[in-house]
PDB file of C-alpha atoms in Angstrom:
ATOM      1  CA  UNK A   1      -2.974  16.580 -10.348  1.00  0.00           C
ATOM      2  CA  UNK A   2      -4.870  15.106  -7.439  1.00  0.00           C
ATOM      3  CA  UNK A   3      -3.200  15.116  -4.138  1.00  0.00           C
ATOM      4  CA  UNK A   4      -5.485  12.039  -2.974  1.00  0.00           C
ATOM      5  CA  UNK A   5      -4.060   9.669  -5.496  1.00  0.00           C
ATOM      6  CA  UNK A   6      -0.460   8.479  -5.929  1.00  0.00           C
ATOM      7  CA  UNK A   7       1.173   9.092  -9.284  1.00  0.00           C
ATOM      8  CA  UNK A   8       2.174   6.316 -11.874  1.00  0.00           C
ATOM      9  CA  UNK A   9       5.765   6.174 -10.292  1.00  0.00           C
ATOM     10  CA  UNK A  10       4.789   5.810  -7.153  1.00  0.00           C
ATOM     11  CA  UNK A  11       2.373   3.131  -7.458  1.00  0.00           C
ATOM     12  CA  UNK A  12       5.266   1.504  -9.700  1.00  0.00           C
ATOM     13  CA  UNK A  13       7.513   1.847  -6.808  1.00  0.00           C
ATOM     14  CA  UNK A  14       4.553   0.047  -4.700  1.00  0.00           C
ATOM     15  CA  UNK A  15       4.853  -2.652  -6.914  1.00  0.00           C
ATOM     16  CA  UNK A  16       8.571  -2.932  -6.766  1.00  0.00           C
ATOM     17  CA  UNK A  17       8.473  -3.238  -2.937  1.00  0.00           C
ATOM     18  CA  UNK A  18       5.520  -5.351  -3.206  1.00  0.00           C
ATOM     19  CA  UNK A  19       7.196  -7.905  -6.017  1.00  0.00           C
ATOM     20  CA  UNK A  20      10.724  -7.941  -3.842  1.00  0.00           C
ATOM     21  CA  UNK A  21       9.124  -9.191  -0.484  1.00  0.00           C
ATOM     22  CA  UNK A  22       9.063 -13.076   0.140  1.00  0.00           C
ATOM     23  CA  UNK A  23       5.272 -12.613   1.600  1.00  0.00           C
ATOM     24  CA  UNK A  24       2.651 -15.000   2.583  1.00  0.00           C
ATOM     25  CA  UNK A  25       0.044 -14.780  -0.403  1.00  0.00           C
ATOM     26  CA  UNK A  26      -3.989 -14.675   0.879  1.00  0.00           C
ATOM     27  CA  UNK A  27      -5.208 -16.900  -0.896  1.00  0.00           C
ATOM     28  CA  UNK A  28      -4.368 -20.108  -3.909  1.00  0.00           C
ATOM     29  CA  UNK A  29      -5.373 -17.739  -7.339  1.00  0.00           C
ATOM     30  CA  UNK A  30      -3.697 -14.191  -5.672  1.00  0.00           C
ATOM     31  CA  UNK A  31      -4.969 -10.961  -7.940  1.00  0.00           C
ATOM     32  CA  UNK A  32      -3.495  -8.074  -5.893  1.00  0.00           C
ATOM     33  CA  UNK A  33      -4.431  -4.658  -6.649  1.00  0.00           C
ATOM     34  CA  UNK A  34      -2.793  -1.405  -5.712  1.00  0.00           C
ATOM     35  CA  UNK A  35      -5.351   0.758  -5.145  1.00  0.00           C
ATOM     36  CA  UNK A  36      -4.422   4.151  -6.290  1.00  0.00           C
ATOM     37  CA  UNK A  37      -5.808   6.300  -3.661  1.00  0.00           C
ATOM     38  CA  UNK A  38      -4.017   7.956  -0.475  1.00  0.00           C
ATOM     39  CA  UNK A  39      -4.956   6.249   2.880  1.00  0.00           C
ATOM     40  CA  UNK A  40      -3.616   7.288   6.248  1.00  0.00           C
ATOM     41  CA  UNK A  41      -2.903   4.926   9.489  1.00  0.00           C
ATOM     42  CA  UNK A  42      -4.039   6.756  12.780  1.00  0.00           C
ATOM     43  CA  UNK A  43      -1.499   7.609  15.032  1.00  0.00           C
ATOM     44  CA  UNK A  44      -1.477   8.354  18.691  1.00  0.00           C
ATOM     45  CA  UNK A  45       2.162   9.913  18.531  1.00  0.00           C
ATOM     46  CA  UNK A  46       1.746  13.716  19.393  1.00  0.00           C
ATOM     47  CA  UNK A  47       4.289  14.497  16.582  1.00  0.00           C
ATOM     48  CA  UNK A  48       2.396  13.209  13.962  1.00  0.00           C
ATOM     49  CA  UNK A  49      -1.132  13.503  12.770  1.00  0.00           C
ATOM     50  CA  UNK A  50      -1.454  10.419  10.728  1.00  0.00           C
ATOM     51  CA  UNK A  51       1.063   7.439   8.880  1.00  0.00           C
ATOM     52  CA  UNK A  52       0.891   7.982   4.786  1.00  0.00           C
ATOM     53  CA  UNK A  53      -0.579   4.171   3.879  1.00  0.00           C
ATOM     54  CA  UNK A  54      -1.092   2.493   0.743  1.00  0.00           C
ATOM     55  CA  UNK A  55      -4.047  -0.434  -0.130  1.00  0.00           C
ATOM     56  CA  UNK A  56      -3.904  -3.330  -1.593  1.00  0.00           C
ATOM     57  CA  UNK A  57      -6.448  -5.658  -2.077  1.00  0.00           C
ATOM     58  CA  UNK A  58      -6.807  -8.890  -3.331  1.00  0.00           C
ATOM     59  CA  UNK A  59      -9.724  -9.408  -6.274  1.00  0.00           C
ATOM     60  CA  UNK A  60      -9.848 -12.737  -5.840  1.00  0.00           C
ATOM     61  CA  UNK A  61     -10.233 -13.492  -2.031  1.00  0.00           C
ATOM     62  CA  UNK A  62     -11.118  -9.388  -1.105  1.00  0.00           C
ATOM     63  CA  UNK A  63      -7.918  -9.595   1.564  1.00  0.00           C
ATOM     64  CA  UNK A  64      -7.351  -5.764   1.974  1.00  0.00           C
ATOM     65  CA  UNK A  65      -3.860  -4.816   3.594  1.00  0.00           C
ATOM     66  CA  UNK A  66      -2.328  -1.394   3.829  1.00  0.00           C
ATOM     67  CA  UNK A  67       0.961  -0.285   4.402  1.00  0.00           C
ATOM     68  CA  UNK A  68       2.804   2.357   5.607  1.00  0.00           C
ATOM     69  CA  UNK A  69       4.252   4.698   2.805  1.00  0.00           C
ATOM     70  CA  UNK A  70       7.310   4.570   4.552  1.00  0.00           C
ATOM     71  CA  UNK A  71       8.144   0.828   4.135  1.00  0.00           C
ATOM     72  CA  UNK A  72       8.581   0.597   0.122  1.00  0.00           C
ATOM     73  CA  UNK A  73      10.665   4.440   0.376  1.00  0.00           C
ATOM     74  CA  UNK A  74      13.044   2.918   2.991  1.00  0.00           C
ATOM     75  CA  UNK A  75      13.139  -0.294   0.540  1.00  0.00           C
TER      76      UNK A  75
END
């Protein structure tokens, strides 16, 4: 297994959180993609290294937004 992807459940859990949000979408023909590989957020917190994020992009418009991995586990 790689560590720097997520697994099929977890990107199915992405989508979950993603699908359950009222959001804004980017653009008027949305295609959003999870991208399966592991991103991290700086962060400036002595405690903590770096925030686990996620990508997703849209194909159609190329709006890229990550999250934190926390948001869809606290969900």
């Amino acid at each position: 297994m790689n560590n720097n992807q997520f697994t099929e459940v977890e990107i199915a859990e992405m989508t979950q959180f993603l699908n359950s949000k009222n959001r804004h979408v980017c653009c008027y023909k949305p295609n959003i993609v999870i991208n399966k590989a592991k991103f991290a957020i700086p962060n400036f917190d002595h405690n903590e290294d770096k925030l686990p994020a996620f990508a997703v992009t849209c194909h159609h418009c190329g709006q890229t937004n990550l999250y934190s991995v926390d948001v869809f586990s606290k969900a």
